[in-house]
Short mmCIF file of C-alpha atoms in Angstrom, two decimals:
data_model
loop_
_atom_site.label_atom_id
_atom_site.label_comp_id
_atom_site.label_asym_id
_atom_site.label_seq_id
_atom_site.Cartn_x
_atom_site.Cartn_y
_atom_site.Cartn_z
CA GLN C 1 32.14 -15.13 11.81
CA HIS C 2 34.73 -14.77 9.03
CA LEU C 3 33.96 -18.29 7.84
CA ALA C 4 30.24 -17.59 7.87
CA ARG C 5 30.78 -14.37 5.91
CA ALA C 6 33.01 -16.15 3.39
CA MET C 7 30.44 -18.88 2.99
CA ASP C 8 27.71 -16.30 2.45
CA ASP C 9 29.81 -14.57 -0.19
CA THR C 10 30.67 -17.84 -1.89
CA PHE C 11 27.20 -19.32 -1.95
CA GLY C 12 25.20 -16.10 -2.26
CA ASP C 13 25.78 -15.57 -5.98
CA ASP C 14 27.96 -17.42 -8.42
CA GLY C 15 26.92 -15.33 -11.40
CA SER C 16 24.83 -18.10 -12.91
CA GLY C 17 21.49 -17.39 -11.23
CA SER C 18 18.37 -16.84 -13.26
CA GLU C 19 16.52 -13.52 -13.60
CA ASP C 20 13.84 -14.76 -11.21
CA ASP C 21 16.45 -15.39 -8.53
CA GLU C 22 17.80 -11.87 -8.95
CA LYS C 23 14.33 -10.36 -8.60
CA GLU C 24 13.67 -12.35 -5.44
CA SER C 25 16.94 -11.24 -3.88
CA GLU C 26 16.17 -7.60 -4.62
CA ALA C 27 12.81 -7.57 -2.83
CA PRO C 28 13.27 -6.05 0.66
CA SER C 29 11.67 -8.00 3.46
CA PHE C 30 9.66 -5.01 4.71
CA TYR C 31 8.04 -4.23 1.38
CA GLU C 32 4.27 -4.46 1.28
CA LYS C 33 1.70 -3.73 -1.39
CA ASP C 34 -1.01 -1.08 -1.36
CA CYS C 35 -4.61 -1.47 -2.45
CA ILE C 36 -5.97 2.08 -2.74
CA LEU C 37 -9.39 3.35 -3.77
CA PHE C 38 -9.90 7.06 -4.45
CA VAL C 39 -13.52 8.01 -3.75
CA ILE C 40 -14.31 11.44 -5.24
CA ASP C 41 -17.44 13.55 -4.85
CA ALA C 42 -18.62 14.52 -8.37
CA ARG C 43 -21.64 16.66 -7.47
CA GLN C 44 -22.21 20.21 -8.66
CA ALA C 45 -20.94 21.66 -5.37
CA MET C 46 -17.46 20.32 -6.20
CA LEU C 47 -17.39 22.55 -9.31
CA ALA C 48 -17.54 25.84 -7.39
CA GLU C 49 -14.26 27.80 -7.52
CA PRO C 50 -12.82 28.23 -4.01
CA ALA C 51 -11.28 31.56 -5.09
CA PRO C 52 -11.11 33.51 -8.37
CA GLY C 53 -8.73 31.82 -10.77
CA GLU C 54 -8.37 28.65 -8.71
CA PRO C 55 -9.52 25.28 -10.12
CA PRO C 56 -12.62 23.80 -8.48
CA PRO C 57 -12.16 20.99 -5.93
CA LEU C 58 -13.25 18.29 -8.40
CA THR C 59 -10.54 19.33 -10.86
CA GLN C 60 -7.96 19.49 -8.08
CA ALA C 61 -8.91 16.01 -6.92
CA LEU C 62 -8.79 14.46 -10.40
CA ARG C 63 -5.44 16.08 -11.21
CA ALA C 64 -3.92 14.96 -7.92
CA VAL C 65 -5.11 11.38 -8.44
CA ALA C 66 -3.74 11.32 -12.01
CA ALA C 67 -0.36 12.64 -10.78
CA THR C 68 -0.29 10.06 -8.00
CA MET C 69 -1.01 7.19 -10.37
CA ARG C 70 1.68 8.42 -12.76
CA LYS C 71 4.28 8.40 -9.97
CA ARG C 72 3.31 4.86 -9.02
CA VAL C 73 3.74 3.69 -12.60
CA LEU C 74 7.20 5.28 -12.78
CA ALA C 75 8.18 3.78 -9.43
CA GLY C 76 7.02 0.34 -10.56
CA ASP C 77 5.42 -0.45 -7.21
CA GLY C 78 2.84 -2.85 -8.65
CA ASP C 79 0.10 -1.60 -6.33
CA GLN C 80 -3.63 -1.80 -7.03
CA VAL C 81 -5.31 1.59 -7.52
CA GLY C 82 -8.93 2.37 -8.34
CA VAL C 83 -11.14 5.46 -8.71
CA MET C 84 -14.82 5.68 -7.81
CA LEU C 85 -17.06 8.73 -8.18
CA PHE C 86 -20.25 9.39 -6.29
CA GLY C 87 -22.96 11.95 -6.87
CA THR C 88 -22.99 11.15 -10.59
CA ARG C 89 -25.90 11.07 -13.02
CA GLU C 90 -24.93 7.65 -14.37
CA LYS C 91 -24.11 4.50 -12.42
CA SER C 92 -21.52 1.87 -13.16
CA ALA C 93 -19.76 -1.06 -11.47
CA PRO C 94 -17.37 -3.80 -12.59
CA GLU C 95 -18.94 -6.82 -14.23
CA GLY C 96 -20.46 -9.14 -11.67
CA LEU C 97 -20.98 -6.44 -9.02
CA GLN C 98 -24.19 -4.66 -8.10
CA SER C 99 -24.30 -1.00 -9.11
CA PHE C 100 -25.90 1.69 -6.94
CA ASP C 101 -27.58 4.91 -8.00
CA HIS C 102 -25.21 7.88 -8.29
CA THR C 103 -22.03 5.78 -7.92
CA PHE C 104 -19.71 5.37 -10.89
CA VAL C 105 -16.60 3.16 -10.84
CA LEU C 106 -14.33 5.07 -13.20
CA LEU C 107 -11.36 2.72 -12.80
CA PRO C 108 -11.62 -0.70 -11.12
CA MET C 109 -8.76 -1.53 -8.77
CA ALA C 110 -5.79 -2.79 -10.75
CA GLU C 111 -2.17 -1.92 -11.41
CA PRO C 112 -2.16 1.49 -13.16
CA HIS C 113 -0.73 1.81 -16.66
CA ALA C 114 -0.35 4.46 -19.36
CA ALA C 115 -3.89 4.15 -20.78
CA VAL C 116 -5.40 4.55 -17.31
CA ILE C 117 -3.36 7.69 -16.63
CA GLU C 118 -4.38 9.15 -19.99
CA LYS C 119 -8.04 8.54 -19.15
CA MET C 120 -7.65 10.25 -15.77
CA GLN C 121 -5.92 13.24 -17.39
CA ASN C 122 -8.75 13.59 -19.92
CA VAL C 123 -11.35 13.53 -17.15
CA ALA C 124 -9.34 16.08 -15.15
CA ALA C 125 -9.24 18.29 -18.25
CA GLY C 126 -13.05 18.51 -18.19
CA ASP C 127 -14.31 15.45 -20.08
CA LEU C 128 -17.10 14.55 -17.63
CA SER C 129 -19.65 13.37 -20.19
CA GLU C 130 -19.18 9.70 -19.29
CA PHE C 131 -20.75 10.03 -15.85
CA GLY C 132 -22.23 13.56 -15.47
CA HIS C 133 -23.61 15.07 -12.24
CA MET C 134 -26.72 14.16 -10.30
CA GLU C 135 -29.51 16.75 -10.46
CA GLU C 136 -29.77 19.19 -7.61
CA GLY C 137 -33.06 18.97 -5.77
CA GLY C 138 -33.73 15.45 -7.03
CA GLU C 139 -33.50 12.24 -5.06
CA PRO C 140 -30.90 12.53 -2.28
CA LEU C 141 -27.55 10.78 -2.27
CA VAL C 142 -27.48 7.69 -0.06
CA ILE C 143 -24.00 7.75 1.49
CA GLU C 144 -24.64 4.30 2.95
CA SER C 145 -24.73 2.92 -0.60
CA VAL C 146 -21.41 4.61 -1.38
CA LEU C 147 -19.76 2.91 1.59
CA TRP C 148 -21.36 -0.40 0.66
CA GLN C 149 -20.00 -0.10 -2.89
CA ILE C 150 -16.52 0.49 -1.45
CA SER C 151 -16.58 -2.76 0.52
CA MET C 152 -17.78 -4.66 -2.57
CA LEU C 153 -14.94 -3.25 -4.69
CA PHE C 154 -12.28 -4.35 -2.21
CA ALA C 155 -13.80 -7.82 -2.02
CA HIS C 156 -13.87 -8.00 -5.82
CA ALA C 157 -10.27 -6.76 -6.17
CA LYS C 158 -8.89 -9.58 -3.98
CA PRO C 159 -5.87 -7.66 -2.61
CA LYS C 160 -2.61 -9.54 -2.32
CA PRO C 161 -1.74 -10.98 1.11
CA GLY C 162 -0.21 -8.31 3.32
CA ALA C 163 -1.58 -5.43 1.24
CA ARG C 164 -2.74 -2.28 2.98
CA LYS C 165 -6.34 -1.47 2.06
CA ARG C 166 -7.07 2.25 2.14
CA VAL C 167 -9.77 4.63 0.95
CA PHE C 168 -8.99 8.28 0.17
CA PHE C 169 -12.25 10.23 0.52
CA LEU C 170 -12.31 13.55 -1.37
CA THR C 171 -15.39 15.73 -0.83
CA ASN C 172 -16.48 19.16 0.37
CA ASP C 173 -19.79 17.94 1.82
CA ASP C 174 -19.54 17.86 5.62
CA ALA C 175 -23.13 16.63 6.04
CA PRO C 176 -23.91 13.96 3.40
CA CYS C 177 -26.78 12.79 5.59
CA GLU C 178 -28.57 14.76 8.28
CA GLY C 179 -28.64 12.80 11.54
CA GLY C 180 -31.30 10.27 12.43
CA ASP C 181 -31.40 6.65 11.32
CA ALA C 182 -29.67 7.39 8.00
CA GLN C 183 -26.56 8.68 9.79
CA LYS C 184 -26.54 5.72 12.16
CA ARG C 185 -26.74 3.25 9.27
CA ALA C 186 -23.96 5.04 7.37
CA ALA C 187 -21.75 5.16 10.49
CA GLN C 188 -22.30 1.43 10.97
CA ARG C 189 -21.32 0.84 7.35
CA ALA C 190 -18.11 2.85 8.00
CA ALA C 191 -17.47 0.67 11.05
CA ASP C 192 -17.86 -2.41 8.83
CA LEU C 193 -15.10 -1.06 6.58
CA GLY C 194 -12.81 -0.77 9.57
CA ASP C 195 -13.72 -4.29 10.63
CA ALA C 196 -12.66 -5.42 7.14
CA ARG C 197 -9.23 -3.78 7.72
CA ILE C 198 -9.99 -0.93 5.33
CA TRP C 199 -8.54 2.36 6.58
CA LEU C 200 -10.36 5.62 5.79
CA GLU C 201 -8.12 8.59 4.90
CA PRO C 202 -10.09 11.90 4.85
CA LEU C 203 -9.05 14.48 2.24
CA PHE C 204 -11.72 17.15 2.58
CA PHE C 205 -12.21 20.53 0.90
CA ALA C 206 -13.74 23.46 2.74
CA PRO C 207 -17.32 24.22 1.56
CA PRO C 208 -17.73 27.61 -0.18
CA GLY C 209 -17.75 30.46 2.31
CA ARG C 210 -17.34 28.48 5.54
CA ALA C 211 -15.21 25.97 7.39
CA PHE C 212 -15.61 22.22 7.14
CA ASN C 213 -17.63 20.94 10.08
CA LEU C 214 -15.94 18.18 12.07
CA GLY C 215 -17.49 19.11 15.41
CA GLU C 216 -19.13 16.83 17.92
CA GLY C 217 -22.10 14.99 16.44
CA SER C 218 -21.10 15.67 12.83
CA PHE C 219 -21.39 12.81 10.34
CA TRP C 220 -17.72 12.51 9.36
CA ARG C 221 -16.52 12.72 12.95
CA GLU C 222 -18.72 9.80 13.95
CA ALA C 223 -18.03 7.79 10.79
CA LEU C 224 -14.24 8.15 11.04
CA ALA C 225 -14.22 7.37 14.75
CA ARG C 226 -16.40 4.27 14.33
CA SER C 227 -14.30 3.04 11.41
CA ARG C 228 -10.98 3.58 13.15
CA GLU C 229 -12.23 2.05 16.35
CA LYS C 230 -12.82 -1.20 14.46
CA ALA C 231 -9.61 -0.92 12.43
CA SER C 232 -7.54 -0.42 15.58
CA GLN C 233 -8.60 -3.86 16.77
CA HIS C 234 -6.59 -5.27 13.84
CA LYS C 235 -3.60 -2.94 14.21
CA ASP C 236 -1.19 -5.87 14.07
CA SER C 237 -2.51 -6.80 10.63
CA ALA C 238 -1.26 -5.25 7.41
CA GLY C 239 -3.02 -2.09 6.46
CA ALA C 240 -4.99 -1.64 9.66
CA ALA C 241 -2.93 0.84 11.61
CA PRO C 242 -2.37 4.48 10.59
CA VAL C 243 0.63 4.76 8.32
CA ASP C 244 1.43 8.41 7.69
CA GLY C 245 2.43 11.38 9.78
CA ASP C 246 -0.81 13.19 9.00
CA SER C 247 -3.01 10.33 10.16
CA VAL C 248 -5.40 11.59 12.74
CA ALA C 249 -4.23 9.36 15.59
CA GLU C 250 -2.79 5.99 16.45
CA ALA C 251 -6.15 4.32 16.82
CA ALA C 252 -6.70 3.49 20.47
CA GLY C 253 -9.93 1.55 20.31
CA ALA C 254 -12.13 4.33 21.68
CA LEU C 255 -14.70 6.66 20.19
CA SER C 256 -12.75 9.59 21.61
CA ILE C 257 -10.19 9.39 18.78
CA PRO C 258 -9.35 13.04 17.96
CA ILE C 259 -10.46 14.21 14.53
CA ASP C 260 -8.59 17.42 13.72
CA VAL C 261 -9.72 19.78 10.96
CA ALA C 262 -6.13 20.82 10.27
CA THR C 263 -5.12 17.28 9.30
CA CYS C 264 -8.28 16.46 7.32
CA VAL C 265 -9.02 19.56 5.21
CA CYS C 266 -6.84 20.54 2.22
CA ALA C 267 -6.66 24.30 1.67
CA ASP C 268 -5.53 24.19 -1.98
CA ALA C 269 -4.19 21.92 -4.73
CA SER C 270 -0.60 22.01 -3.49
CA LYS C 271 -1.69 20.98 0.00
CA LEU C 272 -3.75 18.15 -1.49
CA GLU C 273 -0.86 16.77 -3.54
CA ALA C 274 1.55 17.10 -0.61
CA ARG C 275 -0.88 15.31 1.67
CA LEU C 276 -1.34 12.50 -0.85
CA GLU C 277 2.43 12.20 -1.21
CA ARG C 278 2.92 11.86 2.54
CA ALA C 279 -0.05 9.58 3.04
CA GLN C 280 1.22 7.08 0.49
CA HIS C 281 4.74 6.90 1.92
CA ARG C 282 5.13 3.44 3.38
CA ARG C 283 5.80 3.25 7.09
CA ARG C 284 5.56 -0.29 8.29
CA SER C 285 5.77 -0.95 12.00
CA TYR C 286 8.00 -3.99 12.51
CA ALA C 287 8.61 -3.95 16.29
CA THR C 288 7.16 -2.60 19.52
CA LEU C 289 9.44 -1.97 22.48
CA ALA C 290 8.84 -0.97 26.08
CA PHE C 291 10.66 2.32 26.68
CA ARG C 292 11.18 3.24 30.33
CA LEU C 293 12.57 6.50 31.72
CA GLY C 294 14.25 5.89 35.05
CA ASP C 295 14.01 2.87 37.34
CA VAL C 296 11.48 0.06 37.40
CA SER C 297 8.86 2.26 39.05
CA ALA C 298 9.00 4.82 36.23
CA GLN C 299 6.29 5.02 33.60
CA THR C 300 6.70 2.69 30.62
CA LEU C 301 5.94 3.96 27.12
CA SER C 302 5.24 1.95 23.99
CA LEU C 303 7.87 2.68 21.33
CA LYS C 304 7.19 1.61 17.75
CA MET C 305 10.02 0.96 15.30
CA VAL C 306 9.10 1.65 11.67
CA THR C 307 10.75 1.45 8.28
CA VAL C 308 10.43 4.71 6.37
CA LEU C 309 12.71 4.06 3.39
CA LYS C 310 12.29 1.80 0.41
CA PRO C 311 15.30 1.12 -1.84
CA PHE C 312 14.84 2.56 -5.31
CA ARG C 313 16.11 0.62 -8.27
CA PRO C 314 15.86 2.07 -11.77
CA PRO C 315 13.70 0.02 -14.12
CA THR C 316 15.54 -2.56 -16.19
CA LYS C 317 15.86 -2.11 -19.93
CA GLN C 318 13.35 -4.17 -21.90
CA GLN C 319 14.03 -5.54 -25.39
CA LEU C 320 11.03 -5.73 -27.73
CA THR C 321 10.49 -7.43 -31.07
CA ALA C 322 10.10 -5.05 -34.02
CA GLU C 323 7.16 -6.99 -35.51
CA SER C 324 4.80 -7.34 -32.56
CA ASN C 325 6.34 -5.05 -29.92
CA GLU C 326 6.33 -7.98 -27.49
CA GLU C 327 8.96 -8.42 -24.82
CA VAL C 328 11.90 -10.65 -25.74
CA ARG C 329 12.44 -13.23 -23.03
CA ARG C 330 15.86 -14.76 -22.53
CA ILE C 331 16.17 -18.48 -21.81
CA SER C 332 19.53 -19.69 -20.51
CA CYS C 333 20.73 -23.29 -20.39
CA THR C 334 23.94 -24.92 -19.13
CA TYR C 335 25.65 -27.66 -21.16
CA ASP C 336 28.32 -30.21 -20.29
CA ALA C 337 31.56 -29.22 -22.07
CA ASP C 338 32.59 -32.83 -22.66
CA HIS C 339 29.33 -34.43 -23.81
CA GLY C 340 27.20 -31.47 -24.91
CA THR C 341 24.25 -32.60 -22.78
CA SER C 342 22.01 -30.23 -20.90
CA VAL C 343 22.76 -29.85 -17.17
CA GLY C 344 19.93 -29.02 -14.75
CA ARG C 345 20.33 -26.61 -11.89
CA ASP C 346 19.95 -29.42 -9.36
CA GLU C 347 23.02 -31.11 -10.91
CA LEU C 348 25.35 -28.15 -10.36
CA MET C 349 27.62 -28.46 -7.31
CA LYS C 350 29.13 -25.66 -5.27
CA ALA C 351 32.56 -25.76 -3.68
CA LEU C 352 34.43 -23.95 -0.90
CA ASP C 353 38.19 -23.82 -0.36
CA PHE C 354 38.39 -25.15 3.19
CA GLY C 355 41.40 -26.69 4.96
CA GLY C 356 43.54 -26.61 1.84
CA SER C 357 41.16 -28.54 -0.38
CA GLN C 358 37.93 -28.01 -2.32
CA GLN C 359 34.88 -29.14 -0.39
CA VAL C 360 31.98 -29.95 -2.75
CA PHE C 361 28.37 -29.54 -1.65
CA GLU C 362 25.12 -30.79 -3.08
CA PRO C 363 22.46 -28.13 -3.86
CA PHE C 364 20.18 -29.47 -1.10
CA GLU C 365 22.99 -28.97 1.46
CA VAL C 366 23.30 -25.31 0.53
CA ALA C 367 19.53 -24.76 0.50
CA SER C 368 19.00 -26.48 3.87
CA GLY C 369 21.91 -24.71 5.61
CA LYS C 370 23.87 -27.90 6.27
CA VAL C 371 27.17 -26.54 4.96
CA ALA C 372 28.61 -26.00 8.46
CA GLU C 373 27.41 -29.45 9.49
CA SER C 374 29.23 -31.00 6.53
CA LEU C 375 32.46 -29.14 7.36
CA TYR C 376 32.62 -29.63 11.12
CA GLY C 377 30.61 -32.76 11.66
CA LYS C 378 27.11 -33.22 13.01
CA ASP C 379 27.99 -33.02 16.70
CA GLU C 380 30.41 -30.10 16.60
CA PRO C 381 28.77 -26.63 16.71
CA PRO C 382 30.18 -24.10 14.21
CA LEU C 383 30.08 -21.28 16.79
CA VAL C 384 31.51 -21.70 20.27
CA LEU C 385 30.93 -19.35 23.20
CA LEU C 386 34.39 -18.69 24.68
CA GLY C 387 33.34 -16.69 27.74
CA PHE C 388 32.19 -13.33 29.05
CA ARG C 389 33.77 -9.97 29.71
CA THR C 390 32.89 -7.61 32.50
CA THR C 391 30.64 -4.64 31.77
CA GLU C 392 33.48 -2.20 32.42
CA ALA C 393 35.55 -3.81 29.68
CA LEU C 394 32.92 -3.39 27.00
#
């Protein structure tokens, strides 16, 4: 073990690695990317003040999304984030995608940056002229088209392998379509999102003067259950299983998944931001164990092991040119001291003080893990099992 540790220390870093090598070594194995789409209701009903002096739900939603994107930029996560509005007067979609009436893609899914945050802050401050609100009493909103637009945006964004695909739905409309065939089609579209490993996160606001309806037979109850039923079938895939403590349930593959008002409805702006903060905290399940209380005949429970922490590293200092403000990239090269010729990385040997002499190893031996084989010989194992000790001695 001491030899293995010494070899790891010796060959792990000799101080001459490139910047790319350092970045690769810093990336934790459990890290995964997020691909998030905020879907915000922009109809007139979202402009009603919930209480005197309080900002309307639309303003709360836009501010919370802007704050969330700002934190992601500062953290340097490199996730893809987008914002789509529905119930708008205008319609818009990224180039090459079909646009639907009363849906407006404010920000296509991409890594957020300063200009994007500034745009979100301006919209949150009341600059709504770009998209406007759909007229009340006019043609109704087709929620099926909203869900269809969501699936098209994720397909267009091409999330990175292993990314969690999630939709944060912010609205105060608990009945976007009133039963019948329209509700069935919309619920089926929600199920298609779950089948595509897209997880729906409800962030609802209470309608003015009453509670948000998530009772039996309501639209959102059926849509969320259908979507999570499909998503639970892919719970071993990235982004399919619930990932935050406020998630409604560990999807069990049944329509009886509980949908609780307390975990879906945000009472005020502080609750909304806190919920967003918790919902975006990465919890990746990396093992499932059978946990038994008592003897073999006792009931066995499924215990999930998750990672809840992500190492934080402050951003590195960037040097920029004064003329063009472009990043200065460093290029390092190794030269032979005797001849002045350039030496490639594959020509550099590594050595270990072993048995009183320096043992030299080719780069391919280090990369392929054949160091122990070179030291001990091909037929001699580097680790030998000496025996066992009784349980009482442990």
